Coordinates of C-alpha atoms in Angstrom, one line a residue:
Chain A
M1 CA 3.0 6.4 -1.7
L2 CA 2.9 4.1 -4.7
Q3 CA 1.4 5.8 -7.7
T4 CA -1.0 3.9 -9.9
N5 CA 0.9 4.7 -13.1
N6 CA 4.2 3.6 -11.7
Y7 CA 2.8 0.4 -10.3
S8 CA 1.1 -0.4 -13.6
L9 CA 4.4 0.1 -15.5
V10 CA 6.3 -2.1 -13.1
L11 CA 3.6 -4.7 -13.2
L12 CA 3.7 -4.7 -17.0
I13 CA 7.5 -5.2 -17.0
Q14 CA 7.3 -8.0 -14.5
L15 CA 4.5 -9.8 -16.5
A16 CA 6.4 -9.4 -19.7
L17 CA 9.5 -11.0 -18.2
L18 CA 7.4 -13.8 -16.8
T19 CA 5.8 -14.3 -20.2
F20 CA 9.2 -14.4 -21.9
D21 CA 10.4 -16.9 -19.3
L22 CA 7.4 -19.2 -20.0
F23 CA 7.9 -18.9 -23.7
V24 CA 11.6 -19.9 -23.4
N25 CA 10.8 -22.8 -21.1
S26 CA 8.1 -24.1 -23.5
F27 CA 9.6 -23.6 -26.9
S28 CA 13.4 -23.4 -26.5
E29 CA 13.7 -27.1 -27.3
L30 CA 12.2 -26.4 -30.7
L31 CA 14.6 -23.5 -31.5
R32 CA 17.8 -25.5 -31.4
S33 CA 18.6 -25.5 -35.1
A34 CA 21.7 -23.5 -34.1
P35 CA 23.3 -23.7 -30.6
V36 CA 23.7 -20.0 -30.5
I37 CA 20.0 -19.5 -30.6
Q38 CA 19.4 -21.5 -27.5
L39 CA 22.4 -19.9 -25.8
V40 CA 21.1 -16.4 -26.4
L41 CA 17.6 -17.4 -25.2
F42 CA 19.0 -19.0 -22.1
I43 CA 21.1 -16.0 -21.3
I44 CA 18.2 -13.6 -21.7
Q45 CA 16.0 -15.9 -19.6
D46 CA 18.5 -16.0 -16.8
I47 CA 19.0 -12.3 -16.9
G48 CA 15.2 -11.8 -16.9
I49 CA 14.8 -14.0 -13.8
L50 CA 17.5 -11.9 -12.1
F51 CA 15.8 -8.7 -13.1
N52 CA 12.5 -10.0 -11.8
V53 CA 14.0 -10.7 -8.5
I54 CA 15.6 -7.3 -8.3
I55 CA 12.4 -5.6 -9.3
I56 CA 10.4 -7.4 -6.6
L57 CA 13.0 -6.6 -4.0
L58 CA 12.9 -2.9 -5.0
M59 CA 9.1 -2.9 -4.7
M60 CA 9.5 -4.3 -1.2
F61 CA 12.1 -1.7 -0.3
N62 CA 9.6 1.0 -1.5
T63 CA 7.0 -0.1 1.0
Y64 CA 6.4 1.9 4.1
V65 CA 6.7 -1.3 6.1
F66 CA 10.3 -1.7 5.0
Q67 CA 11.1 2.0 5.5
V68 CA 10.1 1.9 9.2
G69 CA 12.3 -1.0 9.7
L70 CA 10.0 -4.0 9.7
V71 CA 12.2 -6.0 7.3
S72 CA 11.6 -9.3 9.1
L73 CA 7.9 -8.9 8.6
L74 CA 8.3 -8.5 4.8
L75 CA 10.8 -11.4 4.6
E76 CA 8.4 -13.6 6.6
R77 CA 5.6 -12.7 4.4
F78 CA 7.4 -13.2 1.1
R79 CA 9.9 -15.8 2.0
A80 CA 8.3 -18.5 -0.2
M81 CA 8.6 -16.3 -3.2
L82 CA 12.2 -15.3 -2.4
I83 CA 13.3 -18.9 -1.8
L84 CA 11.6 -20.2 -4.9
S85 CA 13.1 -17.4 -7.0
A86 CA 16.6 -18.2 -5.8
L87 CA 16.0 -22.0 -6.3
Y88 CA 14.5 -21.5 -9.8
L89 CA 17.4 -19.2 -10.8
T90 CA 19.9 -21.8 -9.6
L91 CA 18.2 -24.7 -11.3
S92 CA 17.8 -22.7 -14.6
I93 CA 21.5 -21.8 -14.7
C94 CA 22.5 -25.3 -14.0
F95 CA 20.2 -26.9 -16.6
H96 CA 21.1 -24.3 -19.2
C97 CA 24.9 -24.8 -18.7
W98 CA 24.5 -28.6 -18.8
V99 CA 22.3 -28.6 -21.9
M100 CA 24.5 -26.1 -23.8
N101 CA 27.5 -28.1 -22.9
L102 CA 26.0 -31.2 -24.3
R103 CA 24.4 -29.6 -27.4
W104 CA 27.1 -27.1 -28.4
M105 CA 28.9 -29.3 -30.9
E106 CA 25.7 -30.8 -32.4
S107 CA 22.3 -29.4 -31.5
N108 CA 20.2 -32.2 -32.9
R109 CA 21.9 -34.9 -31.0
F110 CA 20.1 -37.0 -28.4
V111 CA 21.7 -35.8 -25.1
W112 CA 19.2 -36.9 -22.5
T113 CA 20.4 -38.9 -19.5
D114 CA 18.6 -39.7 -16.3
G115 CA 20.3 -37.0 -14.4
L116 CA 19.5 -34.4 -17.1
Q117 CA 15.9 -35.6 -17.1
V118 CA 15.6 -35.2 -13.3
L119 CA 17.1 -31.7 -13.5
F120 CA 14.8 -30.8 -16.3
V121 CA 11.7 -32.0 -14.4
F122 CA 12.7 -30.0 -11.3
Q123 CA 13.5 -26.9 -13.2
R124 CA 10.2 -26.9 -15.0
I125 CA 8.2 -27.6 -11.8
A126 CA 10.1 -24.8 -10.0
A127 CA 9.2 -22.6 -12.9
V128 CA 5.5 -23.2 -12.5
L129 CA 5.7 -22.5 -8.7
Y130 CA 7.8 -19.5 -9.4
Y131 CA 5.2 -18.1 -11.8
Y132 CA 2.5 -18.6 -9.3
F133 CA 4.2 -17.0 -6.3
Y134 CA 5.7 -14.2 -8.3
K135 CA 2.4 -13.2 -9.8
R136 CA 0.7 -13.4 -6.4
T137 CA 3.5 -11.3 -4.8
T138 CA 3.2 -8.6 -7.4
E139 CA -0.5 -8.4 -7.0
Y140 CA -0.1 -8.3 -3.2
L141 CA 2.4 -5.4 -3.4
G142 CA -0.3 -3.3 -5.0
D143 CA -2.1 -2.9 -1.7
P144 CA -2.0 0.8 -0.8
R145 CA -1.9 0.0 2.8
L146 CA 1.7 -1.2 2.5
Y147 CA 2.7 2.3 1.6
E148 CA 1.0 4.3 4.3
D149 CA 0.8 4.5 8.0
S150 CA -1.9 2.5 9.8
P151 CA -2.7 1.3 13.4
W152 CA -1.7 -2.2 12.4
L153 CA 1.7 -1.0 11.3
R154 CA 2.2 0.9 14.5
D155 CA 1.3 -2.1 16.5
A156 CA 3.7 -4.3 14.6
F157 CA 6.4 -1.7 15.0
A158 CA 5.8 -1.5 18.7
R159 CA 6.0 -5.3 18.9
A160 CA 9.3 -5.3 16.9
R161 CA 10.8 -2.8 19.2
Q162 CA 10.0 -4.9 22.2
Chain B
M1 CA -9.2 67.3 40.6
D2 CA -5.6 67.3 41.6
P3 CA -6.0 64.8 44.5
E4 CA -8.1 62.7 42.3
A5 CA -5.5 62.9 39.6
K6 CA -2.9 62.0 42.2
V7 CA -5.0 59.1 43.3
S8 CA -5.5 58.0 39.8
S9 CA -1.9 58.4 39.1
S10 CA -1.0 56.3 42.1
R11 CA -3.5 53.8 41.0
R12 CA -2.1 53.9 37.6
R13 CA 1.1 52.7 39.1
D14 CA -0.8 49.7 40.4
L15 CA -1.6 48.7 36.9
P16 CA 2.0 47.6 35.8
P17 CA 1.8 44.4 37.8
I18 CA -1.0 43.4 35.7
P19 CA 1.0 43.3 32.5
Q20 CA 3.8 41.5 34.2
G21 CA 1.4 38.8 35.2
Q22 CA 0.1 38.5 31.7
R23 CA 3.6 38.3 30.2
R24 CA 4.1 34.9 31.8
T25 CA 1.4 33.3 29.7
P26 CA -1.6 34.5 27.8
R27 CA -3.7 32.7 30.3
A28 CA -2.3 34.7 33.1
L29 CA -4.7 37.4 32.1
P30 CA -7.5 36.3 34.3
S31 CA -5.2 36.6 37.3
M32 CA -5.1 40.2 36.9
P33 CA -8.6 40.9 38.2
S34 CA -7.8 38.9 41.4
Q35 CA -4.7 40.9 41.9
D36 CA -6.6 44.0 41.3
T37 CA -9.3 43.0 43.8
A38 CA -6.7 42.4 46.4
E39 CA -5.3 45.7 45.9
E40 CA -8.5 47.5 45.5
M41 CA -10.4 46.1 48.4
P42 CA -9.4 48.7 50.9
A43 CA -10.5 51.5 48.5
P44 CA -14.0 50.7 47.5
K45 CA -14.9 54.2 46.6
S46 CA -12.3 54.5 43.9
R47 CA -13.8 51.4 42.3
K48 CA -16.9 53.1 41.3
K49 CA -14.9 55.8 39.4
K50 CA -12.8 53.2 37.8
A51 CA -15.8 51.1 37.0
K52 CA -17.2 54.1 35.2
R53 CA -14.0 54.7 33.4
D54 CA -13.5 51.1 32.6
A55 CA -17.1 50.6 31.4
E56 CA -16.4 53.1 28.8
S57 CA -13.2 51.3 27.9
V58 CA -15.1 48.1 27.5
D59 CA -17.5 49.7 25.0
E60 CA -14.7 51.2 22.9
P61 CA -13.2 48.7 20.4
D62 CA -9.8 50.3 20.5
D63 CA -9.2 49.5 24.0
G64 CA -6.0 47.7 23.1
G65 CA -5.9 45.6 26.1
M66 CA -7.8 42.6 27.3
E67 CA -6.7 43.3 30.8
M68 CA -8.5 46.6 30.7
G69 CA -11.5 44.9 29.5
G70 CA -11.1 42.3 32.2
L71 CA -10.8 45.0 34.7
A72 CA -14.0 46.5 33.4
S73 CA -15.8 43.2 33.4
R74 CA -14.8 42.3 36.9
R75 CA -15.7 45.7 38.1
Q76 CA -19.0 45.3 36.4
S77 CA -19.6 42.2 38.3
E78 CA -18.5 43.7 41.6
C79 CA -20.4 46.9 41.0
P80 CA -23.7 46.0 39.5
E81 CA -24.0 49.3 37.8
P82 CA -24.9 49.2 34.2
L83 CA -22.3 50.1 31.8
T84 CA -22.7 53.5 30.6
P85 CA -20.6 55.2 28.1
E86 CA -18.4 57.7 29.9
P87 CA -17.5 60.9 28.3
L88 CA -14.1 61.1 26.8
D89 CA -12.5 62.6 29.9
N90 CA -9.5 60.4 30.2
P91 CA -8.0 59.8 26.8
P92 CA -4.4 59.8 28.1
Q93 CA -5.3 56.9 30.5
R94 CA -6.8 54.9 27.7
R95 CA -3.8 55.7 25.4
K96 CA -1.4 54.4 28.1
K97 CA -3.6 51.4 28.7
K98 CA -3.8 50.9 25.0
K99 CA 0.0 51.0 24.7
K100 CA 0.5 48.5 27.5
A101 CA -2.2 46.4 26.1
Q102 CA -0.7 46.4 22.7
A103 CA 2.7 45.4 24.2
I104 CA 1.0 42.6 26.0
D105 CA -0.9 41.6 22.9
A106 CA 2.2 41.5 20.9
E107 CA 3.7 39.0 23.3
G108 CA 0.5 37.1 23.4
D109 CA 0.4 36.9 19.7
Q110 CA 3.9 35.5 19.6
T111 CA 2.9 32.8 22.0
D112 CA -0.1 32.0 19.9
L113 CA 2.0 31.7 16.9
V114 CA 4.3 29.4 18.6
S115 CA 1.6 27.2 20.1
N116 CA -0.5 26.9 17.0
G117 CA 2.2 26.8 14.4
D118 CA 0.4 29.2 12.2
T119 CA 2.0 32.3 10.9
L120 CA 0.2 35.4 10.3
D121 CA 1.6 37.6 7.7
Q122 CA 0.2 40.7 9.2
N123 CA -1.3 41.6 12.5
T124 CA -4.2 43.6 11.3
D125 CA -6.0 46.0 13.3
E126 CA -9.0 43.8 13.1
E127 CA -7.2 40.9 14.5
V128 CA -5.8 43.0 17.3
T129 CA -9.3 44.2 18.0
R130 CA -10.6 40.7 17.9
K131 CA -8.3 39.4 20.5
P132 CA -9.2 41.9 23.1
K133 CA -12.8 41.1 22.4
K134 CA -12.0 37.5 22.9
R135 CA -10.0 38.1 26.0
K136 CA -12.7 40.1 27.5
V137 CA -14.7 36.9 27.9
K138 CA -12.2 35.1 30.0
P139 CA -12.2 37.3 33.1
K140 CA -15.9 37.0 33.2
V141 CA -15.5 33.3 33.3
T142 CA -12.8 33.4 35.9
E143 CA -14.9 35.4 38.1
T144 CA -17.3 32.6 38.5
Q145 CA -14.5 30.2 39.4
S146 CA -12.1 30.3 42.2
N147 CA -9.2 32.7 42.3
N148 CA -6.7 30.0 41.9
E149 CA -4.5 30.5 38.8
L150 CA -4.4 26.8 38.1
D151 CA -8.1 26.4 37.6
V152 CA -9.2 24.9 34.3
E153 CA -11.0 27.5 32.3
D154 CA -14.0 26.8 30.2
D155 CA -12.0 27.5 27.0
D156 CA -9.7 24.7 27.9
V157 CA -12.5 22.2 28.1
I158 CA -13.5 20.9 24.7
T159 CA -17.1 19.7 25.0
D160 CA -17.7 19.5 21.3
P161 CA -17.1 15.9 20.2
Q162 CA -16.7 16.9 16.7
S163 CA -13.6 19.0 17.2
P164 CA -11.9 18.5 13.9
I165 CA -8.4 19.6 14.6
P166 CA -6.2 17.4 16.8
Q167 CA -3.6 19.7 18.4
H168 CA -0.1 18.2 18.4
S169 CA 2.5 19.5 20.7
L170 CA 5.2 21.5 19.0
F171 CA 8.1 19.3 19.6
S172 CA 6.6 15.9 19.1
A173 CA 6.2 14.0 15.9
P174 CA 2.7 13.6 14.6
Q175 CA 1.2 10.4 16.0
G176 CA -1.4 9.8 13.4
P177 CA -2.2 10.4 9.8
S178 CA -1.7 14.1 9.0
Q179 CA -4.9 16.0 9.1
P180 CA -5.6 19.3 7.6
V181 CA -6.1 22.4 9.7
G182 CA -9.7 23.3 10.0
K183 CA -9.1 26.7 8.6
V184 CA -7.2 27.9 5.7
F185 CA -5.8 31.3 5.1
V186 CA -6.9 32.9 1.9
E187 CA -4.9 35.7 0.5
K188 CA -7.2 38.6 -0.2
S189 CA -6.0 42.1 -1.1
R190 CA -2.5 41.3 0.2
R191 CA -3.8 40.0 3.5
F192 CA -4.4 36.5 4.7
Q193 CA -7.8 35.9 6.2
A194 CA -8.9 32.8 7.9
A195 CA -11.6 30.9 6.1
D196 CA -13.2 27.6 6.6
R197 CA -11.7 24.8 4.7
V198 CA -13.7 23.5 1.8
E199 CA -13.9 19.8 2.3
Q200 CA -14.1 18.9 -1.3
W201 CA -12.2 20.6 -4.0
K202 CA -14.6 21.8 -6.5
P203 CA -13.4 21.3 -10.1
S204 CA -13.8 24.2 -12.3
G205 CA -15.2 22.3 -15.2
P206 CA -17.0 19.0 -16.0
I207 CA -13.9 17.6 -17.7
E208 CA -11.7 18.2 -14.7
Q209 CA -14.4 16.6 -12.5
S210 CA -14.6 13.5 -14.7
I211 CA -10.8 13.2 -14.6
M212 CA -10.8 13.7 -10.9
D213 CA -13.5 11.0 -10.6
I214 CA -11.5 8.6 -12.8
R215 CA -8.3 9.2 -10.8
S216 CA -10.0 8.8 -7.5
M217 CA -11.5 5.5 -8.7
W218 CA -8.3 3.8 -9.8
T219 CA -5.8 2.6 -7.1
T220 CA -3.0 0.2 -7.2
R221 CA -5.3 -2.4 -5.7
D222 CA -7.7 -1.9 -8.6
V223 CA -4.8 -2.5 -11.0
S224 CA -3.7 -5.7 -9.2
M225 CA -7.3 -6.9 -9.1
R226 CA -7.7 -6.2 -12.8
V227 CA -4.5 -8.1 -13.6
H228 CA -5.7 -11.0 -11.4
S229 CA -9.1 -11.1 -13.2
G230 CA -7.4 -10.9 -16.5
F231 CA -5.2 -13.8 -15.7
R232 CA -8.3 -15.7 -14.6
V233 CA -9.8 -15.3 -18.0
I234 CA -6.5 -16.6 -19.6
G235 CA -6.7 -19.5 -17.1
L236 CA -10.3 -20.4 -18.1
F237 CA -9.3 -20.4 -21.7
S238 CA -6.2 -22.6 -21.0
H239 CA -8.3 -25.1 -19.0
G240 CA -10.7 -25.7 -21.8
F241 CA -8.1 -25.6 -24.6
L242 CA -5.8 -28.0 -22.7
A243 CA -8.6 -30.5 -22.1
G244 CA -9.6 -30.4 -25.8
Y245 CA -6.1 -30.5 -27.0
A246 CA -5.2 -33.5 -24.7
V247 CA -8.2 -35.4 -25.9
W248 CA -7.4 -34.7 -29.5
N249 CA -3.8 -35.7 -28.9
I250 CA -4.6 -39.1 -27.4
I251 CA -7.2 -39.8 -30.0
V252 CA -4.7 -39.1 -32.8
V253 CA -2.1 -41.3 -31.1
Y254 CA -4.5 -44.2 -30.7
V255 CA -5.7 -43.9 -34.3
L256 CA -2.2 -43.8 -35.7
A257 CA -1.0 -46.6 -33.5
G258 CA -3.7 -48.9 -35.0
D259 CA -5.7 -51.6 -33.5
Q260 CA -4.1 -52.9 -30.3
M261 CA -0.9 -50.9 -31.1
S262 CA -0.2 -53.0 -34.1
S263 CA 1.2 -50.2 -36.3
L264 CA 3.6 -48.3 -34.0
S265 CA 6.0 -47.7 -36.9
N266 CA 3.1 -45.9 -38.7
L267 CA 2.7 -43.8 -35.5
L268 CA 6.4 -42.9 -35.5
Q269 CA 6.4 -42.0 -39.2
Q270 CA 3.3 -39.9 -39.0
F271 CA 3.7 -38.3 -35.5
H272 CA 7.4 -37.7 -35.1
T273 CA 7.2 -34.2 -36.5
L274 CA 4.3 -33.3 -34.1
A275 CA 5.7 -35.0 -31.0
Y276 CA 8.0 -32.3 -29.8
P277 CA 5.8 -29.3 -30.6
A278 CA 2.9 -31.2 -29.0
Q279 CA 5.0 -31.7 -25.9
S280 CA 6.0 -28.0 -25.8
L281 CA 2.4 -26.8 -26.2
L282 CA 1.3 -29.3 -23.6
Y283 CA 3.8 -27.9 -21.1
L284 CA 2.7 -24.3 -21.9
L285 CA -1.0 -25.1 -21.3
L286 CA -0.3 -27.2 -18.3
A287 CA 1.8 -24.3 -16.7
L288 CA -1.0 -21.8 -17.3
S289 CA -3.7 -24.2 -16.0
T290 CA -1.7 -25.2 -13.0
V291 CA -1.0 -21.6 -12.0
S292 CA -4.7 -20.7 -12.5
A293 CA -5.7 -23.7 -10.4
F294 CA -3.3 -22.7 -7.7
D295 CA -4.8 -19.2 -7.8
R296 CA -8.3 -20.6 -7.3
V297 CA -7.3 -22.7 -4.3
N298 CA -4.9 -20.0 -2.9
L299 CA -2.0 -22.4 -2.5
A300 CA 0.1 -19.8 -0.6
K301 CA -2.3 -20.3 2.3
A302 CA -1.1 -23.9 2.8
P303 CA -3.3 -24.8 5.8
A304 CA -6.4 -23.5 4.1
A305 CA -5.5 -25.3 0.9
M306 CA -4.9 -28.6 2.7
R307 CA -8.3 -28.2 4.4
S308 CA -10.0 -27.6 1.1
L309 CA -8.3 -30.6 -0.3
L310 CA -9.3 -32.8 2.6
R311 CA -12.9 -31.6 2.1
L312 CA -12.5 -32.7 -1.5
S313 CA -13.1 -29.2 -2.8
P314 CA -13.4 -29.2 -6.6
V315 CA -10.7 -26.5 -7.1
A316 CA -8.3 -28.3 -4.7
L317 CA -8.8 -31.6 -6.6
A318 CA -8.4 -29.8 -9.9
S319 CA -5.1 -28.2 -8.8
V320 CA -3.8 -31.7 -7.7
F321 CA -4.8 -33.2 -11.0
Y322 CA -3.1 -30.4 -13.0
F323 CA 0.1 -30.7 -11.0
S324 CA 0.2 -34.5 -11.4
A325 CA -0.4 -34.1 -15.1
L326 CA 2.4 -31.6 -15.3
V327 CA 4.9 -33.9 -13.6
L328 CA 3.8 -36.9 -15.8
S329 CA 4.1 -34.8 -18.9
L330 CA 7.6 -33.6 -18.0
S331 CA 8.7 -37.1 -17.3
Q332 CA 8.1 -38.0 -21.0
Q333 CA 10.4 -35.3 -22.3
M334 CA 13.1 -37.7 -23.1
T335 CA 10.8 -40.0 -25.1
S336 CA 9.3 -37.1 -26.9
D337 CA 12.8 -36.0 -28.0
R338 CA 13.5 -39.6 -29.1
I339 CA 10.4 -39.6 -31.2
N340 CA 11.3 -36.2 -32.6
L341 CA 14.7 -37.6 -33.7
Y342 CA 13.1 -40.6 -35.4
K343 CA 13.3 -38.8 -38.8
Y344 CA 17.1 -38.8 -38.7
S345 CA 18.2 -42.1 -40.3
S346 CA 21.5 -42.2 -38.5
Y347 CA 19.8 -42.3 -35.1
N348 CA 17.3 -45.0 -36.0
T349 CA 19.7 -47.8 -35.1
T350 CA 20.8 -46.3 -31.9
L351 CA 17.8 -44.5 -30.7
W352 CA 15.3 -47.0 -32.3
P353 CA 16.7 -50.5 -32.4
P354 CA 14.5 -52.9 -34.2
G355 CA 11.8 -54.3 -31.9
S356 CA 12.2 -51.6 -29.3
E357 CA 9.4 -49.4 -30.5
S358 CA 6.7 -51.1 -28.4
S359 CA 8.8 -51.0 -25.2
I360 CA 9.5 -47.3 -25.7
L361 CA 6.1 -46.2 -27.0
Y362 CA 3.8 -48.1 -24.6
P363 CA 4.7 -46.1 -21.5
W364 CA 4.6 -42.9 -23.5
I365 CA 1.1 -43.6 -24.8
T366 CA -0.1 -44.7 -21.4
V367 CA 1.2 -41.6 -19.7
N368 CA -0.3 -39.4 -22.3
L369 CA -3.6 -41.2 -21.8
V370 CA -3.4 -40.6 -18.0
V371 CA -2.5 -36.9 -18.6
S372 CA -5.5 -36.5 -20.9
L373 CA -7.8 -38.1 -18.3
L374 CA -6.4 -35.9 -15.5
V375 CA -6.7 -32.6 -17.4
G376 CA -10.2 -33.6 -18.6
L377 CA -11.3 -34.3 -15.1
A378 CA -9.7 -31.2 -13.8
W379 CA -11.5 -29.1 -16.5
I380 CA -14.8 -30.7 -15.5
L381 CA -14.1 -29.9 -11.8
M382 CA -13.1 -26.3 -12.6
S383 CA -16.2 -25.9 -14.7
T384 CA -18.5 -27.0 -11.9
S385 CA -17.2 -24.3 -9.6
P386 CA -16.2 -21.3 -11.8
D387 CA -16.9 -18.7 -9.1
I388 CA -14.5 -20.0 -6.5
D389 CA -11.4 -17.8 -6.4
N390 CA -9.8 -17.7 -3.0
T391 CA -6.9 -15.6 -4.1
E392 CA -9.2 -12.8 -5.2
A393 CA -11.0 -12.9 -1.9
F394 CA -7.6 -12.7 -0.2
L395 CA -6.5 -9.8 -2.3
M396 CA -9.7 -8.0 -1.5
S397 CA -9.1 -8.4 2.2
M398 CA -5.3 -8.0 2.0
E399 CA -4.6 -9.5 5.4
M400 CA -1.3 -8.8 6.9
E401 CA -0.3 -11.4 9.4
Y402 CA 2.1 -11.2 12.3
P403 CA 5.1 -13.5 12.1
N404 CA 4.1 -15.2 15.3
S405 CA 0.4 -15.1 15.5
E406 CA -1.8 -15.3 12.4
E407 CA -5.0 -14.5 14.1
K408 CA -4.5 -10.8 14.2
G409 CA -3.3 -8.5 11.5
N410 CA -6.1 -7.0 9.5
V411 CA -4.5 -4.1 7.8
T412 CA -6.7 -1.1 8.4
A413 CA -6.3 1.9 6.2

């Protein structure tokens, strides 16, 4: 059974990581006086995305639905969030590597190209979708019914066994 | 006396089959009277004596044997003589019967322990005496029924629809949510006595009661709903702030650009330090507003969101406007960085060749104007329907859907 205090703490950590991610996406271009500043911010951002994914997976593993073996049900339910998380992490790492590679020698140089612009747009749009689906998933995982037995779960389990 | 003693002794020998029958199951007790009747039919005279003796045994609480009580009850039915207390003429018989009955009771107790899953710390005398009293009832019931051992007894039939305790078999897993036993065993003076379960724990003080009330009020769902409503407040603020900031931004750009864009150099000189921070703030507010709009329309439910968009729902249109404004704003990131780097003189010739200002700034100003219009319209649409929040309604219902069919799947607690 998920305790309220534990859930609140986990939710706080997740929202803090999301807030930091939004902050870096919004203001990292302004903090490029030295390339190492952007490098550190990007590294922390990517690690934060990875931690967020790990935390959400751990929350899924903690559900009673997962423990009885209905993994496919959870994956079906949260596949949009998982796919978007993986996509956003990939796009972020690619964009950060490319930008750091271009700005490492001189941070105030105009480095934009059409390809970089396209990658930048996709990365930022994926970020917004990632924020939405992640927030929704964390709120959804607060349902106590995911952590206890119910007639619906038994029915789903019987269907899965067939 | 001696022949009667011999007869009674011989008849005492008839009694052992009774305990054997009972040793099979506790429920085999009722069969005893039938066996006794079969044996005793040819000797009706002796029954009366036994009835008298057994009537006395029924009255005494230390009978120690249900079967003896059963005998007595059956013989009472057969011999409609009222039960009268017999003098204490046959204490040895009763003691023997008591011993046999106690042996049988011990076995019966064991079976009860096994079947119920409860453990008694002590078999008190009261409990021993209770059981024979209970068991005395059964033979009376069986007398009314047929002599078949497989007949259902009245005790087996549960007519009370409010029976609280679902009995699970010993070797099967519980099939439902665990339910408490109807009775609890309270330790009193080194003994455990059965007592009715108190349905609600009564707190000892008002503070504990308030704490208990608070704890019982907050669940994880309450926390998630609280977070969702808190983010909705942030979203409302970002909608209004974004609309006002976008309007302010475009007004400043048009003022600095001059009449019919005649002083674009003035715009670059005055605005180049604000361009990139404005772009960053615009992205922050657009991200918050877009997520808030997606929450309102419940974008995860794509069919429902499409239906609301086709119906020209205000929140659906607002979410489309916000998303479009986000894409347009991001497309101007390159130009914003170019404006930001206008201050560096070495980049002026490469980034800003002479005469190229209008060709670079005209699209930038136009897109910013469209972004301002879109976010302004979206803010108006969100303001006209502030109560619509499909995600909150979804979180309240918390529907779990099957992978194949989406019609079923209301998660019931």
